[in-house]
Each structure stands twice: as C-alpha cells, then as structure tokens.
Tab-separated table of C-alpha atoms in Angstrom:
chain	number	residue	atom	x	y	z
A	1	MET	CA	0.000	0.000	0.000
A	2	PRO	CA	1.328	3.517	-0.796
A	3	THR	CA	2.664	5.582	2.092
A	4	PRO	CA	0.314	8.030	3.869
A	5	SER	CA	1.107	11.621	2.933
A	6	PRO	CA	0.665	15.029	4.604
A	7	GLY	CA	-1.072	16.028	1.361
A	8	TYR	CA	-4.033	13.956	2.584
A	9	SER	CA	-3.952	14.929	6.237
A	10	ILE	CA	-7.187	15.211	8.224
A	11	THR	CA	-8.044	16.444	11.704
A	12	ALA	CA	-11.076	14.788	13.287
A	13	ARG	CA	-12.758	16.416	16.302
A	14	LEU	CA	-14.134	13.603	18.410
A	15	GLU	CA	-16.174	13.312	21.573
A	16	ALA	CA	-15.124	10.258	23.553
A	17	PRO	CA	-15.418	8.708	27.024
A	18	ALA	CA	-12.973	10.041	29.629
A	19	SER	CA	-11.281	6.685	29.917
A	20	PRO	CA	-7.624	5.641	29.889
A	21	HIS	CA	-8.559	3.237	27.085
A	22	THR	CA	-9.829	5.962	24.721
A	23	THR	CA	-6.439	7.031	23.380
A	24	ALA	CA	-5.374	3.423	22.837
A	25	GLY	CA	-8.609	2.689	20.980
A	26	LEU	CA	-8.234	5.673	18.657
A	27	THR	CA	-4.570	4.908	17.981
A	28	SER	CA	-5.358	1.268	17.225
A	29	ALA	CA	-8.218	2.223	14.879
A	30	ILE	CA	-5.977	4.518	12.826
A	31	SER	CA	-3.188	1.962	12.673
A	32	ALA	CA	-5.540	-0.847	11.660
A	33	ALA	CA	-6.959	1.320	8.857
A	34	GLY	CA	-3.476	2.069	7.512
A	35	GLY	CA	-3.251	5.717	8.606
A	36	ALA	CA	-0.356	7.545	10.227
A	37	LEU	CA	-1.201	9.316	13.495
A	38	THR	CA	0.613	12.660	13.760
A	39	ALA	CA	-1.129	14.376	16.696
A	40	LEU	CA	-3.731	13.791	19.396
A	41	ASP	CA	-4.786	16.849	21.418
A	42	VAL	CA	-7.365	17.179	24.188
A	43	VAL	CA	-9.308	20.417	23.568
A	44	GLU	CA	-12.040	20.018	26.170
A	45	SER	CA	-12.360	17.839	29.264
A	46	ARG	CA	-15.209	16.972	31.615
A	47	ALA	CA	-15.592	14.335	34.305
A	48	ASP	CA	-17.107	11.744	31.963
A	49	ARG	CA	-16.315	12.975	28.441
A	50	VAL	CA	-13.413	14.517	26.537
A	51	VAL	CA	-13.187	16.271	23.197
A	52	VAL	CA	-10.038	15.430	21.249
A	53	ASP	CA	-8.564	16.467	17.929
A	54	VAL	CA	-6.975	13.523	16.144
A	55	THR	CA	-4.707	14.353	13.201
A	56	CYS	CA	-3.539	11.671	10.811
A	57	ASP	CA	-2.181	11.244	7.296
A	58	ALA	CA	-3.937	9.197	4.634
A	59	VAL	CA	-2.958	7.801	1.250
A	60	ASP	CA	-5.704	9.566	-0.729
A	61	ALA	CA	-9.174	11.060	-0.321
A	62	ASN	CA	-10.889	7.661	-0.208
A	63	HIS	CA	-8.471	6.467	2.471
A	64	ALA	CA	-9.178	9.643	4.485
A	65	ALA	CA	-12.885	8.787	4.382
A	66	ALA	CA	-12.068	5.266	5.543
A	67	LEU	CA	-10.071	6.645	8.473
A	68	GLU	CA	-13.009	8.857	9.468
A	69	LYS	CA	-15.281	5.812	9.376
A	70	ALA	CA	-12.831	3.766	11.473
A	71	LEU	CA	-12.651	6.480	14.150
A	72	GLY	CA	-16.434	6.638	14.319
A	73	GLU	CA	-16.593	2.918	14.966
A	74	VAL	CA	-14.477	3.111	18.151
A	75	GLU	CA	-16.740	2.343	21.099
A	76	GLY	CA	-18.283	5.461	22.652
A	77	VAL	CA	-16.743	7.858	20.095
A	78	VAL	CA	-18.822	10.490	18.306
A	79	VAL	CA	-17.278	12.234	15.287
A	80	ARG	CA	-18.213	15.915	15.481
A	81	LYS	CA	-16.313	17.249	12.486
A	82	VAL	CA	-13.529	16.273	10.097
A	83	SER	CA	-11.346	18.904	8.450
A	84	ASP	CA	-9.104	18.394	5.425
A	85	ARG	CA	-5.903	20.173	6.454
A	86	THR	CA	-4.849	20.829	2.852
A	87	PHE	CA	-8.074	22.702	2.148
A	88	LEU	CA	-7.688	24.609	5.407
A	89	LEU	CA	-4.221	25.778	4.326
A	90	HIS	CA	-5.680	27.188	1.098
A	91	LEU	CA	-8.567	29.101	2.673
A	92	GLY	CA	-8.326	32.707	1.480
A	93	GLY	CA	-5.353	31.908	-0.746
A	94	LYS	CA	-1.637	31.657	0.034
A	95	LEU	CA	-0.408	35.125	-0.968
A	96	GLU	CA	-0.716	38.739	0.128
A	97	VAL	CA	0.783	42.096	-0.867
A	98	VAL	CA	2.817	43.834	1.836
A	99	PRO	CA	4.253	47.359	1.412
A	100	LYS	CA	8.029	47.701	1.697
A	101	VAL	CA	7.904	51.372	2.719
A	102	PRO	CA	6.349	53.104	5.751
A	103	LEU	CA	2.931	54.721	5.256
A	104	LYS	CA	2.323	56.208	8.687
A	105	HIS	CA	1.774	59.912	8.079
A	106	ARG	CA	1.334	62.616	5.429
A	107	ASP	CA	5.042	62.903	4.662
A	108	ASP	CA	5.238	59.176	3.824
A	109	LEU	CA	2.170	59.465	1.608
A	110	SER	CA	3.594	62.483	-0.190
A	111	ARG	CA	6.706	60.547	-1.165
A	112	ALA	CA	5.157	57.134	-1.858
A	113	TYR	CA	2.177	58.568	-3.741
A	114	THR	CA	1.162	61.997	-4.936
A	115	PRO	CA	2.747	64.505	-5.381
A	116	GLY	CA	6.243	62.976	-4.994
A	117	VAL	CA	5.617	59.904	-7.146
A	118	ALA	CA	5.100	62.092	-10.209
A	119	ARG	CA	8.801	62.948	-10.359
A	120	VAL	CA	9.670	59.256	-10.355
A	121	CYS	CA	7.194	58.646	-13.180
A	122	GLN	CA	8.778	61.428	-15.207
A	123	ALA	CA	12.258	59.979	-14.647
A	124	ILE	CA	11.131	56.608	-15.992
A	125	ALA	CA	9.384	58.241	-18.953
A	126	GLU	CA	12.684	59.927	-19.855
A	127	ASN	CA	14.734	56.759	-19.259
A	128	PRO	CA	12.602	53.563	-19.347
A	129	ALA	CA	15.565	51.479	-18.127
A	130	ASP	CA	15.122	53.163	-14.741
A	131	ALA	CA	11.998	51.049	-14.212
A	132	ARG	CA	14.284	48.233	-13.055
A	133	ARG	CA	15.863	50.539	-10.490
A	134	LEU	CA	12.821	52.416	-9.250
A	135	THR	CA	9.962	49.882	-9.338
A	136	ILE	CA	9.123	46.290	-8.452
A	137	LYS	CA	10.179	45.194	-11.954
A	138	ARG	CA	13.674	44.216	-10.822
A	139	ASN	CA	12.317	41.572	-8.455
A	140	THR	CA	9.011	40.457	-9.957
A	141	VAL	CA	8.113	37.414	-12.040
A	142	ALA	CA	4.819	36.641	-13.765
A	143	VAL	CA	3.760	33.004	-13.305
A	144	VAL	CA	1.668	32.512	-16.440
A	145	THR	CA	-0.672	29.623	-17.250
A	146	ASP	CA	-3.730	28.883	-19.350
A	147	GLY	CA	-4.688	25.927	-17.162
A	148	SER	CA	-4.347	23.431	-20.007
A	149	ALA	CA	-1.866	20.982	-18.444
A	150	VAL	CA	-1.994	21.394	-14.673
A	151	LEU	CA	0.082	18.850	-12.729
A	152	GLY	CA	-1.365	15.439	-13.575
A	153	LEU	CA	-4.884	16.849	-13.737
A	154	GLY	CA	-4.937	17.930	-17.378
A	155	ASN	CA	-6.947	20.763	-18.893
A	156	ILE	CA	-8.799	22.069	-15.826
A	157	GLY	CA	-8.786	25.760	-16.734
A	158	PRO	CA	-7.344	28.949	-15.236
A	159	ALA	CA	-9.432	29.201	-12.059
A	160	ALA	CA	-8.640	25.633	-11.022
A	161	ALA	CA	-4.969	26.250	-11.854
A	162	LEU	CA	-4.767	29.235	-9.495
A	163	PRO	CA	-3.909	27.238	-6.320
A	164	VAL	CA	-0.883	25.770	-8.113
A	165	MET	CA	0.279	29.169	-9.375
A	166	GLU	CA	-0.197	30.675	-5.900
A	167	GLY	CA	1.938	27.885	-4.498
A	168	LYS	CA	4.574	28.540	-7.134
A	169	ALA	CA	4.667	32.219	-6.210
A	170	ALA	CA	4.974	31.347	-2.522
A	171	LEU	CA	7.964	29.109	-3.297
A	172	PHE	CA	9.656	31.910	-5.253
A	173	LYS	CA	9.378	34.154	-2.211
A	174	GLN	CA	10.266	31.576	0.401
A	175	PHE	CA	13.380	30.199	-1.252
A	176	ALA	CA	14.776	33.171	-3.183
A	177	GLY	CA	13.022	36.358	-2.079
A	178	VAL	CA	11.490	36.801	-5.549
A	179	ASP	CA	8.080	38.478	-5.730
A	180	ALA	CA	6.078	36.334	-8.150
A	181	TRP	CA	2.420	36.714	-9.045
A	182	PRO	CA	-0.092	34.259	-10.609
A	183	VAL	CA	-1.347	35.260	-14.064
A	184	CYS	CA	-4.028	32.709	-14.972
A	185	LEU	CA	-5.402	33.475	-18.434
A	186	ASP	CA	-8.925	32.593	-19.539
A	187	THR	CA	-7.853	31.724	-23.058
A	188	GLN	CA	-5.969	28.895	-24.715
A	189	ASP	CA	-5.432	30.775	-27.945
A	190	THR	CA	-1.700	31.036	-28.672
A	191	ASP	CA	-1.909	34.487	-30.279
A	192	ALA	CA	-3.970	35.844	-27.378
A	193	ILE	CA	-1.611	34.446	-24.729
A	194	VAL	CA	1.443	35.902	-26.466
A	195	GLU	CA	-0.193	39.310	-26.841
A	196	ILE	CA	-1.453	39.432	-23.239
A	197	VAL	CA	1.932	38.520	-21.777
A	198	ARG	CA	3.675	40.968	-24.086
A	199	ALA	CA	1.293	43.707	-22.947
A	200	ILE	CA	1.788	43.118	-19.212
A	201	ALA	CA	5.564	42.577	-19.439
A	202	PRO	CA	6.542	46.139	-18.390
A	203	VAL	CA	5.633	45.213	-14.792
A	204	TYR	CA	7.869	42.146	-14.630
A	205	GLY	CA	11.559	41.264	-14.713
A	206	GLY	CA	10.854	37.736	-15.951
A	207	VAL	CA	8.135	35.366	-17.116
A	208	ASN	CA	7.648	31.826	-15.799
A	209	LEU	CA	5.374	29.830	-18.111
A	210	GLU	CA	3.654	27.020	-16.258
A	211	ASP	CA	1.363	24.102	-17.054
A	212	ILE	CA	0.669	25.012	-20.695
A	213	ALA	CA	0.048	22.004	-22.911
A	214	ALA	CA	2.447	20.920	-25.655
A	215	PRO	CA	2.967	21.666	-28.477
A	216	ARG	CA	1.374	25.097	-27.893
A	217	CYS	CA	3.808	25.834	-25.070
A	218	PHE	CA	6.764	25.652	-27.460
A	219	GLU	CA	5.406	28.327	-29.788
A	220	ILE	CA	4.340	30.575	-26.907
A	221	GLU	CA	7.784	30.394	-25.357
A	222	ARG	CA	9.557	30.993	-28.690
A	223	ARG	CA	7.447	34.000	-29.615
A	224	LEU	CA	7.691	35.587	-26.189
A	225	ARG	CA	11.475	35.164	-26.189
A	226	GLU	CA	11.564	37.001	-29.521
A	227	ALA	CA	9.177	39.744	-28.382
A	228	LEU	CA	10.442	40.499	-24.866
A	229	ASP	CA	13.702	41.794	-23.402
A	230	ILE	CA	13.252	39.814	-20.174
A	231	PRO	CA	13.921	36.090	-19.587
A	232	VAL	CA	11.086	33.700	-20.467
A	233	PHE	CA	11.375	30.412	-18.587
A	234	HIS	CA	9.065	27.434	-19.104
A	235	ASP	CA	9.401	25.479	-15.889
A	236	ASP	CA	7.948	22.269	-17.309
A	237	GLN	CA	10.786	22.372	-19.839
A	238	HIS	CA	13.761	24.271	-18.444
A	239	GLY	CA	13.218	23.635	-14.733
A	240	THR	CA	12.734	19.911	-15.238
A	241	ALA	CA	15.753	19.655	-17.543
A	242	ILE	CA	18.045	21.488	-15.112
A	243	VAL	CA	17.158	19.308	-12.124
A	244	VAL	CA	17.246	16.074	-14.139
A	245	LEU	CA	20.735	16.912	-15.418
A	246	ALA	CA	21.917	17.787	-11.893
A	247	ALA	CA	20.572	14.514	-10.515
A	248	LEU	CA	22.024	12.516	-13.396
A	249	ALA	CA	25.471	14.051	-12.927
A	250	ASN	CA	25.543	12.841	-9.331
A	251	ALA	CA	23.963	9.470	-10.106
A	252	LEU	CA	26.681	8.854	-12.691
A	253	ARG	CA	29.297	9.669	-10.063
A	254	VAL	CA	27.714	7.098	-7.757
A	255	VAL	CA	27.817	4.321	-10.374
A	256	GLY	CA	31.179	5.352	-11.822
A	257	LYS	CA	30.080	6.144	-15.372
A	258	ARG	CA	30.516	9.172	-17.667
A	259	ILE	CA	27.692	10.913	-19.497
A	260	GLU	CA	29.664	10.670	-22.743
A	261	ASP	CA	29.703	6.876	-22.507
A	262	VAL	CA	26.189	5.955	-21.379
A	263	ARG	CA	23.110	5.027	-23.377
A	264	ILE	CA	20.065	6.969	-22.184
A	265	VAL	CA	16.425	6.109	-22.903
A	266	VAL	CA	13.912	8.919	-22.367
A	267	SER	CA	10.191	8.147	-22.137
A	268	GLY	CA	8.130	11.200	-23.074
A	269	VAL	CA	8.637	13.612	-25.963
A	270	GLY	CA	6.433	16.460	-24.769
A	271	ALA	CA	7.640	19.709	-23.214
A	272	ALA	CA	9.666	18.108	-20.425
A	273	GLY	CA	11.120	15.327	-22.534
A	274	HIS	CA	12.155	17.666	-25.338
A	275	ALA	CA	13.938	20.018	-22.916
A	276	VAL	CA	15.639	17.197	-21.026
A	277	ILE	CA	16.951	15.727	-24.275
A	278	ARG	CA	18.235	19.096	-25.524
A	279	LEU	CA	20.075	19.830	-22.277
A	280	LEU	CA	21.539	16.324	-22.089
A	281	ALA	CA	22.789	16.768	-25.643
A	282	ALA	CA	24.280	20.157	-24.747
A	283	GLN	CA	26.134	18.456	-21.881
A	284	GLY	CA	27.622	15.919	-24.268
A	285	ALA	CA	25.454	12.861	-23.625
A	286	GLY	CA	26.744	9.921	-25.649
A	287	GLU	CA	23.594	8.230	-26.968
A	288	ILE	CA	19.958	9.140	-26.381
A	289	VAL	CA	16.895	7.217	-27.567
A	290	ALA	CA	13.535	8.909	-27.064
A	291	CYS	CA	10.221	7.073	-26.898
A	292	GLY	CA	6.708	8.370	-27.379
A	293	ARG	CA	3.392	6.570	-27.276
A	294	ASN	CA	4.274	4.629	-30.430
A	295	GLY	CA	7.752	3.608	-29.345
A	296	ALA	CA	11.184	4.856	-30.351
A	297	VAL	CA	11.424	8.143	-32.235
A	298	HIS	CA	13.774	7.880	-35.216
A	299	SER	CA	14.753	9.774	-38.349
A	300	GLY	CA	12.860	7.389	-40.619
A	301	GLN	CA	9.524	8.680	-39.371
A	302	THR	CA	7.546	11.231	-41.380
A	303	GLY	CA	4.900	13.813	-40.530
A	304	LEU	CA	6.441	14.742	-37.181
A	305	GLU	CA	5.743	18.187	-35.727
A	306	THR	CA	8.713	20.552	-35.439
A	307	TYR	CA	9.940	19.686	-31.952
A	308	ARG	CA	9.533	15.934	-32.326
A	309	ALA	CA	11.283	16.177	-35.691
A	310	TRP	CA	14.247	17.798	-33.920
A	311	ILE	CA	14.372	14.839	-31.535
A	312	ALA	CA	14.235	12.406	-34.462
A	313	GLU	CA	17.150	14.116	-36.203
A	314	ASN	CA	19.348	14.595	-33.129
A	315	THR	CA	18.924	11.339	-31.179
A	316	ASN	CA	18.818	7.583	-31.793
A	317	PRO	CA	21.911	7.444	-34.029
A	318	ARG	CA	21.460	3.728	-34.691
A	319	GLY	CA	17.874	4.202	-35.861
A	320	GLU	CA	16.396	1.823	-33.298
A	321	THR	CA	12.718	0.968	-33.525
A	322	GLY	CA	10.425	-0.833	-31.134
A	323	SER	CA	8.577	-0.287	-27.897
A	324	LEU	CA	9.907	1.436	-24.799
A	325	ALA	CA	10.555	-1.909	-23.096
A	326	GLU	CA	12.382	-3.203	-26.165
A	327	VAL	CA	14.762	-0.264	-26.578
A	328	LEU	CA	15.374	-0.129	-22.826
A	329	ALA	CA	17.315	-3.392	-22.931
A	330	GLY	CA	21.000	-2.689	-22.310
A	331	ALA	CA	20.480	0.993	-21.494
A	332	ASP	CA	22.499	2.595	-18.692
A	333	VAL	CA	19.929	5.275	-17.851
A	334	PHE	CA	16.140	5.513	-17.986
A	335	ILE	CA	14.473	8.910	-17.649
A	336	GLY	CA	10.675	8.911	-17.537
A	337	VAL	CA	8.700	12.127	-17.999
A	338	SER	CA	5.600	10.479	-19.381
A	339	GLY	CA	2.921	8.437	-17.623
A	340	PRO	CA	2.307	5.780	-14.969
A	341	GLY	CA	2.944	2.059	-15.076
A	342	LEU	CA	4.739	1.798	-18.412
A	343	LEU	CA	7.442	-0.575	-17.175
A	344	THR	CA	7.889	-3.441	-14.726
A	345	GLY	CA	10.751	-4.546	-12.570
A	346	ALA	CA	11.465	-7.226	-15.178
A	347	ASP	CA	11.963	-4.490	-17.792
A	348	ILE	CA	14.478	-2.746	-15.532
A	349	ALA	CA	16.312	-6.047	-15.115
A	350	THR	CA	17.177	-5.949	-18.841
A	351	MET	CA	19.151	-2.713	-18.420
A	352	ALA	CA	22.935	-2.567	-18.131
A	353	ASP	CA	24.787	-3.253	-14.896
A	354	ARG	CA	24.666	-0.391	-12.354
A	355	ALA	CA	21.653	1.133	-14.115
A	356	ILE	CA	20.061	4.467	-13.214
A	357	VAL	CA	16.255	4.887	-13.210
A	358	PHE	CA	14.500	8.256	-13.004
A	359	ALA	CA	10.746	7.499	-12.999
A	360	LEU	CA	9.330	11.005	-12.692
A	361	ALA	CA	5.651	10.735	-13.655
A	362	ASN	CA	3.582	12.101	-10.769
A	363	PRO	CA	1.889	10.920	-8.670
A	364	ASP	CA	2.326	7.443	-10.167
A	365	PRO	CA	5.758	6.782	-11.728
A	366	GLU	CA	6.519	4.884	-14.938
A	367	VAL	CA	7.714	1.947	-12.855
A	368	ASP	CA	7.217	1.040	-9.222
A	369	PRO	CA	10.283	2.452	-7.409
A	370	VAL	CA	10.581	-0.569	-5.134
A	371	ALA	CA	10.494	-2.977	-8.075
A	372	ALA	CA	13.007	-0.817	-9.961
A	373	GLY	CA	15.293	-0.756	-6.933
A	374	GLU	CA	15.649	-4.538	-7.054
A	375	HIS	CA	17.623	-4.202	-10.294
A	376	ALA	CA	18.874	-0.591	-10.645
A	377	ALA	CA	21.737	0.921	-8.654
A	378	VAL	CA	20.077	4.358	-8.339
A	379	VAL	CA	16.351	5.131	-8.435
A	380	ALA	CA	14.762	8.591	-8.325
A	381	THR	CA	11.156	9.788	-8.573
A	382	GLY	CA	9.226	13.035	-8.432
A	383	ARG	CA	7.597	12.024	-5.151
A	384	SER	CA	8.461	13.216	-1.667
A	385	ASP	CA	7.867	9.821	-0.049
A	386	TYR	CA	10.800	8.125	-1.780
A	387	PRO	CA	14.518	8.979	-1.727
A	388	ASN	CA	16.000	11.176	-4.470
A	389	GLN	CA	13.051	13.448	-5.188
A	390	ILE	CA	13.706	15.313	-8.431
A	391	ASN	CA	11.811	18.525	-7.780
A	392	ASN	CA	11.830	21.728	-9.841
A	393	VAL	CA	11.876	23.754	-6.617
A	394	LEU	CA	15.609	23.039	-6.617
A	395	ALA	CA	15.953	25.123	-9.790
A	396	PHE	CA	13.485	27.916	-10.457
A	397	PRO	CA	13.796	30.107	-7.325
A	398	GLY	CA	17.574	30.424	-7.453
A	399	PHE	CA	17.564	30.497	-11.255
A	400	PHE	CA	15.320	33.565	-11.365
A	401	ARG	CA	17.147	35.157	-8.435
A	402	GLY	CA	20.318	35.019	-10.501
A	403	MET	CA	18.651	36.165	-13.722
A	404	LEU	CA	16.978	39.141	-12.038
A	405	ASP	CA	20.134	40.187	-10.203
A	406	ALA	CA	22.135	40.027	-13.431
A	407	GLY	CA	19.511	41.972	-15.382
A	408	ALA	CA	19.494	39.122	-17.901
A	409	HIS	CA	17.476	39.327	-21.103
A	410	GLU	CA	17.474	35.704	-22.279
A	411	ILE	CA	17.988	32.128	-21.144
A	412	THR	CA	20.796	30.170	-22.777
A	413	ASP	CA	22.054	26.592	-22.579
A	414	ALA	CA	25.158	27.897	-20.795
A	415	VAL	CA	23.052	29.422	-18.024
A	416	MET	CA	20.992	26.243	-17.581
A	417	LEU	CA	24.098	24.062	-17.505
A	418	ALA	CA	25.595	26.335	-14.861
A	419	ALA	CA	22.431	26.007	-12.744
A	420	ALA	CA	22.520	22.206	-13.047
A	421	ASP	CA	26.171	22.093	-11.998
A	422	ALA	CA	25.408	24.276	-8.966
A	423	ILE	CA	22.606	21.985	-7.802
A	424	ALA	CA	24.741	18.876	-8.268
A	425	ASP	CA	27.723	20.407	-6.466
A	426	THR	CA	25.575	21.270	-3.434
A	427	VAL	CA	25.838	17.582	-2.538
A	428	ALA	CA	29.394	17.046	-1.310
A	429	ALA	CA	31.373	14.092	-2.657
A	430	ASP	CA	31.445	12.405	0.745
A	431	GLU	CA	27.634	12.708	1.007
A	432	LEU	CA	26.835	11.022	-2.312
A	433	ASN	CA	25.242	7.593	-2.185
A	434	PRO	CA	22.498	5.729	-4.096
A	435	THR	CA	19.761	7.307	-1.957
A	436	TYR	CA	21.161	10.847	-1.897
A	437	ILE	CA	21.967	12.335	-5.306
A	438	VAL	CA	20.116	15.656	-5.010
A	439	PRO	CA	19.868	18.060	-2.070
A	440	SER	CA	16.654	18.670	-0.193
A	441	VAL	CA	14.504	21.517	-1.457
A	442	PHE	CA	14.840	22.900	2.080
A	443	ASP	CA	18.629	23.027	1.879
A	444	ALA	CA	19.312	26.735	2.371
A	445	ALA	CA	22.504	26.504	0.295
A	446	VAL	CA	20.778	25.528	-2.958
A	447	ALA	CA	19.074	28.734	-4.135
A	448	PRO	CA	22.074	31.008	-3.384
A	449	ALA	CA	24.415	28.584	-5.157
A	450	VAL	CA	22.173	28.445	-8.229
A	451	ALA	CA	21.743	32.235	-8.216
A	452	ALA	CA	25.498	32.802	-8.047
A	453	ALA	CA	26.179	30.312	-10.845
A	454	VAL	CA	23.533	31.895	-13.056
A	455	ARG	CA	24.857	35.411	-12.461
A	456	GLN	CA	28.381	34.326	-13.349
A	457	ALA	CA	27.190	32.548	-16.496
A	458	VAL	CA	25.188	35.581	-17.630
A	459	GLU	CA	28.125	37.926	-17.018
A	460	ALA	CA	30.558	35.578	-18.761
A	461	HIS	CA	28.448	35.555	-21.921
A	462	ALA	CA	27.373	39.212	-21.833
C-alpha cells in the first residue's frame, strides 16, 4: 500500500469517554486502517467525556474517508467534524501584498504617492531602463498559465490552476526572495496568450510559463522570447531539464560512469522530454533514444511536428525501432517524464549493470520504485515519499534570483548548464550515495548557489 502523505492529512474532532482506554482505541483504529497518526490533542475535558482532535495522514481522499469511518466505529466515540488540512491551508489563498515602505503619516504618503511619485514617473518616462531601479520590476516574475496541463490533472482551466500558481509564487518568495504573481489566463489561444503577456511585461523582470500544454507551449515560449527583453522560462521544460541533469550528474558519479559513454532512454517527448533531451545533448550525452506513445522516435519517421522532428534528427543514431521496453534493454539510464505504469521490474532487469532509473511521472511513476530498486543501482522519482526526489523547486527560485540580479534578457544553454552544476555540487562528494543524489529543497545553500552560478554565467556571456 502507498505511504500516507501530509497532502491527505485530516483532523477529526471527536467526543469520547474520559477513559484511559480511549487514546489506545483511537490509535489502534488509525493503525488498523493504515493511517499515520501525527497528533492527538485534548481540547475540552469533563468528568465523563473529553473532546479530542486527532490528526492523521492518509494515502488519498478515499483512504481519508475510511479513516473517518474507522474512528467513528471506536466504542463510545462520536465524530463531530472532520477537516481536510490541505483545504484549510488554502482558505483565502496563500499570498498577500505587503508594502516595503512606511505609510504612517502625510510625509510618507507624499513621497510614496502623490505629489512625490510624479517625479519618479517622469524619470522613468525619460529613461525607461530606470523602471528596473525604481519599481518592483527588478524583483518580480509573472507566473503565467492557461490551465491546459496542470500537474497530472490535465486541462482544468485557469481558475482551477490558481492554487498551483499561488503555491509557485509562494515558493519563489520563500526560497529566493522573488516576488512572483499568478497570471491565470482565460484563453488557450496562442496568439492571445502571447499578446497578453507581451502587454503586461513592463511590470515584470521575468516570465515563468507554467502548465501550458504541448505543443502550444513551445510556440508561446519561442514568440515571447523574440518579443520580450526579459527572460522567459518554461518550468515544465527548463526547470525539469536542469534538475534532471543535476541529478544525473551525481547518479553517474555514484555508479562510476561518464555521461559521454552511457546510453540513455527517455520516455516522453512532450515539453519536459524535449527540454531534457536538448540539455543532455548540450552536456555531451553519448547516446539518447527517445520514446513516445508509439515507441522509439527515429529519423525514418515522417509527418512529425517541429519539436519531435528535432528529436528524431538529433537522437537515436542507430535508428532503433520498437517499444519502450524493447529499446530499454541494455540501457544505462532511464528517464521517464511520461505516464504511470509503463514498465515493470522485469523491464528494468534488462538494463545494463549499475543502471540508473528516473521514474518522474507524478503521482504514479513509470515503474514502481521498489520494483526498480531490485535491479537498478540508483532510483529517483518526483515524489516526496521516496529517496531522491527530483523537484523543480531546486531550480526555479535560485535560477530567477540570478537572472533578475544580473539583469538578464534571455535564457541560454550555458546558463541552464551552470544552474545544473550548482545543484549537483551542493551535494558534497562524501555525502553522495544511491539514496542521496540531489539536495533537499529545504537546503538553504541551494538557491544562493544556483543564483550565483547563473549570475556568473550571464556575465561571462554578456
């Protein structure tokens, strides 16, 4: 059974007998139902009855309902209310705007607003570059989505995408001090998205495209890069590629192989897969074979759209055909950015000795991590309940911190490679092992290291 997660945490307010056996009964009920008890607090006590809050983690929403039912079946217990702690965290949203300057009296108002602000406006009108110095532009990123490819949920629209974009903005602030703001657009028309972002760009120092479906995301990113003088970053592409390369660099160190010598099979040729392949190629990867729904992508195929055609022409030098499982045989590295349950442990067993498996589909990976671990030397996923979580939070906060500080105008392969190296190098050589190839997202050293590497790369190529 999957591991209970704080993402499905509930707090049940219960009325129960004031008996020494009550706590044991509640604990046993949660354990028997497969939950993980995290807290039990008495909030009200009388001679014969107590009111307690029981907090526990579940596997999913159905399991949470089963835990509630199990608690209600404990003798003498009455369930008053059950709260989903994830929903409670989102009540009222996760962001707010806080002034950076004092506004306590008339003098403050005269400088922050009228009449003093007019002189600042005039200065920017005369020299538009001063907007970076005199406004929020130098530290602000637009997190832009059309809601067409949100997490593993699909095309759920802009309103439903807002909690994810809020969370993204909160991570920017928490890990790198970047002020990001959700921009959820009620259109999935490419021309409209490009024009809207172009029109609002004067406010921002960078654009983070998020959860926009392929292949539309490629054109949107390309056109915005051409139209704007600020960096345009597609996290599903660039963020994923940076962290995957960082993790792979350390995994290769663990197994004693070089990227130039290994054979890599990538499952998924959408936004993430395309970017991962391009960055691996830029790093000098020896041989890459990409697989889509119909198996290996190769140069003999016709009618491919532009980005898949690039993959066909620049990978699979031996022209291999066949299914994912077939081309995986003998491979040193598997990187999955596709969908759940595509492979079995037996498929992983056909890989080369000391194989590396990155099964990154979320929440359900391409192969069961436990089954993969029986045959591969290093296994990583996108989940927080297994070792080696490959998480974009390792990249985008520090990446944008560095880009904003450097006043960068565009994102290059050199900058992304520098960010990947910085993430990999955060794990010291004596810390590396098969279950620790990437730092924790809470490692305070990561974002500053990435920011510094990005600044240096931008300045070196200015």
